[in-house]
XYZ file of C-alpha atoms in Angstrom:
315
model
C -9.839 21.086 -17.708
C -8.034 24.230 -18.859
C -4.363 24.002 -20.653
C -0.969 26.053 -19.389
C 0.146 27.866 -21.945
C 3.634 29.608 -22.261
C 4.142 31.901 -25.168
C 7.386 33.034 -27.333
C 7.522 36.628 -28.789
C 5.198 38.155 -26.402
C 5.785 41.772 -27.467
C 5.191 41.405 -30.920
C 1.969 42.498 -33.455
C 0.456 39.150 -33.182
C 1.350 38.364 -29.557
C -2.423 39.876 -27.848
C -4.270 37.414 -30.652
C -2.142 34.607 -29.000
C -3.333 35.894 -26.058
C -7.082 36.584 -26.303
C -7.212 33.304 -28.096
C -6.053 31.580 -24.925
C -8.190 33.229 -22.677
C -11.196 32.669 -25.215
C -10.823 29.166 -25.441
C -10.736 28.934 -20.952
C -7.297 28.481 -20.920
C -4.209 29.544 -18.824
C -1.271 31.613 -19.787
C 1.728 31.276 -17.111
C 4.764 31.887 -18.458
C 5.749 34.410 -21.245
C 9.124 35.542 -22.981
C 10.422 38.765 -25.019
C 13.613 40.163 -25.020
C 11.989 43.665 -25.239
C 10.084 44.446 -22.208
C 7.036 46.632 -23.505
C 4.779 43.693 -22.638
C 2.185 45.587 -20.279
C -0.312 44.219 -22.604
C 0.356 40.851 -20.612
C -2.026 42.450 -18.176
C -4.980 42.510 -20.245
C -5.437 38.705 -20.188
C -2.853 36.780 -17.908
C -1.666 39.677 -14.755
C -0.179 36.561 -12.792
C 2.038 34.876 -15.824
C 5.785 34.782 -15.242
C 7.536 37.053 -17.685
C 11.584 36.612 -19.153
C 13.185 38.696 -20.771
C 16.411 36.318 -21.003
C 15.864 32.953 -23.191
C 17.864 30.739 -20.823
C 15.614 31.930 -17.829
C 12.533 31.161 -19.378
C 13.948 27.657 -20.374
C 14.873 26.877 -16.766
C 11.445 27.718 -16.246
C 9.767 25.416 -18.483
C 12.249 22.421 -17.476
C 11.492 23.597 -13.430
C 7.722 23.579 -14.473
C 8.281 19.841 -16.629
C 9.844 18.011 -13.791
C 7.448 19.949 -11.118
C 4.442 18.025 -9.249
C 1.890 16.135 -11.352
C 0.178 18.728 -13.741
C 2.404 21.956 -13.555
C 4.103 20.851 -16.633
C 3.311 23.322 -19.550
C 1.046 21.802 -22.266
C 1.061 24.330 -25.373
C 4.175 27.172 -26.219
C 2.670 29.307 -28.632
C 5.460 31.561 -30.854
C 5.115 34.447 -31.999
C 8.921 34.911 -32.053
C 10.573 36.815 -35.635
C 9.945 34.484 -38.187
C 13.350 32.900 -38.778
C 13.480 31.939 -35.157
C 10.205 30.079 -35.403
C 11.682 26.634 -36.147
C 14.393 26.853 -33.495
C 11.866 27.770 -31.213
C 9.619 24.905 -32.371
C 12.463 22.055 -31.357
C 12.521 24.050 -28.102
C 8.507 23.853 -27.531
C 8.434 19.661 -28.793
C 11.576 18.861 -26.298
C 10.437 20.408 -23.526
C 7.481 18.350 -23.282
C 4.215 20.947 -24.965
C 2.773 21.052 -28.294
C 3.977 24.066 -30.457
C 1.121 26.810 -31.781
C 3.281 28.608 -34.393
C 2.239 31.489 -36.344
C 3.006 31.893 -39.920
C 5.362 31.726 -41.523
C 5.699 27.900 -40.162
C 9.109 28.212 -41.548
C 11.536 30.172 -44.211
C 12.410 27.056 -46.276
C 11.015 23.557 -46.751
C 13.797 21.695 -45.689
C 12.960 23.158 -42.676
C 9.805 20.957 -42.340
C 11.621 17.628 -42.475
C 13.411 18.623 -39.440
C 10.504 19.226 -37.198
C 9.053 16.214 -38.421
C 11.972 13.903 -36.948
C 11.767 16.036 -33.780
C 8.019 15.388 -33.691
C 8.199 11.712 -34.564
C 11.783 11.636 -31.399
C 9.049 13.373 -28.878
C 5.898 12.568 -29.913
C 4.806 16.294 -29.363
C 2.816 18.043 -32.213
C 3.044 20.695 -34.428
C 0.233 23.479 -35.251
C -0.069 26.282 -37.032
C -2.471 29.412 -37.489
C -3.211 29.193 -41.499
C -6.182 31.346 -40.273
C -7.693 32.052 -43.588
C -8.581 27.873 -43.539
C -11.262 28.698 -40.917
C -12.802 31.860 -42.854
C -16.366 30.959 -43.635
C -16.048 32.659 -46.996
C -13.183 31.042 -48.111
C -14.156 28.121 -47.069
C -17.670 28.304 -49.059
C -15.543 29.213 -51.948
C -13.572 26.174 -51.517
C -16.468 23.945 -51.597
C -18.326 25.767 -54.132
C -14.668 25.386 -56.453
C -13.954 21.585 -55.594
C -17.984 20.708 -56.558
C -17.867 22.573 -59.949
C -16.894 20.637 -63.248
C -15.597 23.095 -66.034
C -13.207 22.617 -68.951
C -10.862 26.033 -68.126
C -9.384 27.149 -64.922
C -10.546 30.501 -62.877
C -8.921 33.795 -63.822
C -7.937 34.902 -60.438
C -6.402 38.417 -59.126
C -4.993 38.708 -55.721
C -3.841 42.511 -54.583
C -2.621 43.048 -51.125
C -1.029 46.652 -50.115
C -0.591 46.769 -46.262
C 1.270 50.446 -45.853
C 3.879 50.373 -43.147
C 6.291 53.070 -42.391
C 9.625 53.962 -42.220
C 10.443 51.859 -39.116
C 9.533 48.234 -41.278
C 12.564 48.481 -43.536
C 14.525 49.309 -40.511
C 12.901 46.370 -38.284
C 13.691 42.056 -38.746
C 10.592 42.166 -41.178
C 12.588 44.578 -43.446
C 15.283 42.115 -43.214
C 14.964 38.837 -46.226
C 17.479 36.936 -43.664
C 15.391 37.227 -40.870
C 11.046 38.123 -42.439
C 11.670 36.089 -45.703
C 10.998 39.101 -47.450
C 7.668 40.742 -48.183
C 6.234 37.584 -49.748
C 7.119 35.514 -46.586
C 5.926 37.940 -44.461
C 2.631 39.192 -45.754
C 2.093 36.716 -48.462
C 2.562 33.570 -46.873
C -0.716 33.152 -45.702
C -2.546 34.279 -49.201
C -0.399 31.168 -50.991
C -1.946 28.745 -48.732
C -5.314 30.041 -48.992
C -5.134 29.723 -53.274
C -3.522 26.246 -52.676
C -6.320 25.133 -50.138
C -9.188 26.907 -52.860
C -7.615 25.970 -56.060
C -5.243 22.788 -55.293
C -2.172 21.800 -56.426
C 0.706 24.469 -57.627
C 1.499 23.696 -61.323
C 3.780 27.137 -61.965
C 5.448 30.098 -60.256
C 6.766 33.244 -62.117
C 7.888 36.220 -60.225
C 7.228 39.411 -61.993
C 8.968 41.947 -60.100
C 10.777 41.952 -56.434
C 11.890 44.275 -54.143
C 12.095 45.543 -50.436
C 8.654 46.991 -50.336
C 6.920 45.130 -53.689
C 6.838 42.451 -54.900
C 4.591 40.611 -58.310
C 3.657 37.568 -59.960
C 2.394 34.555 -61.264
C 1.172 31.534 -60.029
C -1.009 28.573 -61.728
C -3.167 25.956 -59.293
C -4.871 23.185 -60.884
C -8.347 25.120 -60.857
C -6.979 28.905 -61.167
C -4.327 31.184 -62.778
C -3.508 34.022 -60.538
C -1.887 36.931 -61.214
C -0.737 38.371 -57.656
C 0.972 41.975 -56.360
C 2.063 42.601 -52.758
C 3.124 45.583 -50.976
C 3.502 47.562 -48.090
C 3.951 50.959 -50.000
C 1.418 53.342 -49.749
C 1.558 54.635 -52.747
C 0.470 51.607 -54.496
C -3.308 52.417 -52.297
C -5.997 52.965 -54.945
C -6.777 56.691 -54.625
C -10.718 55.724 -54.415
C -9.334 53.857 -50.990
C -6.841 56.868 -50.116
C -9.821 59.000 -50.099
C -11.851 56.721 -48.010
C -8.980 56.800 -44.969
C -7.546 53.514 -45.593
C -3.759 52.392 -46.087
C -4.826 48.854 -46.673
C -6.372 47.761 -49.539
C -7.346 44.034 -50.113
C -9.507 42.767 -52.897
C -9.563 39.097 -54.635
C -11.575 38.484 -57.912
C -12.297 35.604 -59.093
C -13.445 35.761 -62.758
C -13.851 39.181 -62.152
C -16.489 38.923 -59.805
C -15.054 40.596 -56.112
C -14.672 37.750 -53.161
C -15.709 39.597 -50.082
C -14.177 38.129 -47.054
C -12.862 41.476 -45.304
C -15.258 40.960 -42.417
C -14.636 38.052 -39.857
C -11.059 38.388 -39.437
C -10.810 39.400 -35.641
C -11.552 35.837 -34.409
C -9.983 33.685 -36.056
C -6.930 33.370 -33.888
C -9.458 32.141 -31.242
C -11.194 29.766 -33.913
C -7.664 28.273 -34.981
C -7.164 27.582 -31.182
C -10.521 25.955 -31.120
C -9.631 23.762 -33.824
C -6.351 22.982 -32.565
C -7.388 22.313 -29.049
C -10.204 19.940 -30.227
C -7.490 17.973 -32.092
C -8.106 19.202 -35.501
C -5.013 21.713 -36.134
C -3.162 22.181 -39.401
C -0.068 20.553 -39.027
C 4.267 20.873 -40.542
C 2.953 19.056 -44.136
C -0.039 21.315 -44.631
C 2.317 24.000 -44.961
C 4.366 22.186 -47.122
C 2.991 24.171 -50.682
C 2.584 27.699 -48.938
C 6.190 27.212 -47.892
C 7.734 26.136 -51.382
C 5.547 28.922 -52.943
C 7.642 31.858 -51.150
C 10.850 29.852 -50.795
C 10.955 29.623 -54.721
C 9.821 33.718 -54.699
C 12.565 34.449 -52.756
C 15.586 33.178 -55.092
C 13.704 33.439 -58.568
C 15.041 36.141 -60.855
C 12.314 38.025 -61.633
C 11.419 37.939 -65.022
C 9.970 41.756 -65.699
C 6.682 43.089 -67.902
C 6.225 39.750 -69.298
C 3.375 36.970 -69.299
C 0.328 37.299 -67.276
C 1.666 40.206 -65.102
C -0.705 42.174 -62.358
C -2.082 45.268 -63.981
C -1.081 47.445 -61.099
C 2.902 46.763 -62.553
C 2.114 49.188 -65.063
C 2.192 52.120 -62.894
């Protein structure tokens, strides 16, 4: 039997993954909400859903649709709201009765978590997230193939991530630390959970260098050191990838060998969905580490050219 769906954010980037998801797993979207109205993408997947462009309208909604005939009730809210609305929109999701399908950043701040967790436990409604790069086939061979292996010294591990935006992202929420987190919330997040999940436990965090559109580090698992840069700059594009077309480069080596996992990205919103709709979603404490990792990158003083810095600092 197929699940309602309502969904928070529904203009946004990652809104239409939300979307196709739902309709890829056989389910029903029939109520949406954006305060901007460029939504005709809506169409695509769910023509008959309600749409709001007003908060309070689309909670009378929900409520009308909670205390409605036997089954109308909404089961799943999925958000893809600006992230520092996600938690307030999470209480909203657990007390009116659905199950929350939040996309990352879960949260800006840990203490965060332990509030959704007394909401969950008051309401008995669950939390899930879309830590996507869990469900990657590569990373999760990697995973295995690190947690089998006994060695005396931990991997040497470089993560680089340049993602060029233009001028509008420093002008949008995401250019905003209040609102995105800053750049390692916001495009980082998910890379931190993916070395915790591979490597284990976080043992250190150094922040190299920080800034609107950059930012550098350091971080030490139990099974890796990893030296990590972030941007959304173009310049910082290799000039091999520049002359290729691209204005994203991604590339993770482990040991210095290169960890391919650029293919298989476009599903896995729908194989989250699967996961979580089978009962086997990530939930609030699994993004307990990923959350302290960019909470603590966010307030460090960075600490310059020092340490085990990313190469591409030097310029």
């Amino acid at each position: 039997m197929s699940k309602k769906f309502a969904l928070i954010g529904a203009a946004g980037y990652i809104a239409p993954r939300h979307m196709k998801a739902i309709k890829d797993t056989g389910n029903d979207l029939i109520a949406a909400m954006d305060k901007n109205d460029s939504v005709g993408i809506i169409d695509s997947f769910f023509p008959n859903a309600d749409f709001f462009t007003e908060f309070e309208r689309f909670d009378r909604h929900i409520d009308k649709l909670r205390r409605g005939s036997s089954g109308s009730a909404v089961d799943h809210i999925s958000i893809c709201s600006p992230n520092y609305l996600h938690d307030s929109h999470m209480r909203f999701a657990l007390r009116a009765g659905a199950d929350a399908i939040c996309e990352k950043p879960l949260v800006l701040n840990p203490w965060n978590i332990d509030g959704l967790i007394d909401i969950e436990k008051d309401t008995g409604r669950k939390v899930n997230t879309i830590l996507q790069l869990r469900v990657h086939p590569s990373i999760i061979a990697l995973r295995e193939k690190v947690q089998a292996e006994s060695r005396d010294t931990k991997h040497e591990v470089d993560l680089t991530y340049i993602t060029s935006r233009g001028h509008w992202y420093l002008q949008s929420w995401k250019g905003d630390d209040k609102k995105s987190g800053g750049i390692a919330t916001n495009i980082g997040v998910h890379f931190y959970d993916m070395l915790h999940f591979i490597f284990g436990e976080l043992q250190d965090n150094v922040v190299h260098y920080s800034d609107d559109t950059m930012a550098a580090g350091y971080l030490e698992y139990e099974k890796a050191r990893v030296r990590w840069f972030l941007s959304v700059d173009y310049k910082y594009v290799p000039e091999s990838a520049k002359a290729a077309g691209q204005r994203t480069y991604r590339s993770i080596t482990v040991d210095g060998e290169e960890i391919e996992f650029s293919g298989g990205f476009t599903d896995l919103h729908t194989r989250s969905y699967e996961e979580i709709l089978a009962g086997r979603g990530f939930g609030l404490e699994e993004n307990r580490v990923a959350i302290e990792t960019v909470s603590h990158i966010r307030n460090a003083t960075p600490a310059g050219l020092t340490g085990d810095y990313h190469p591409f600092l030097k310029g």
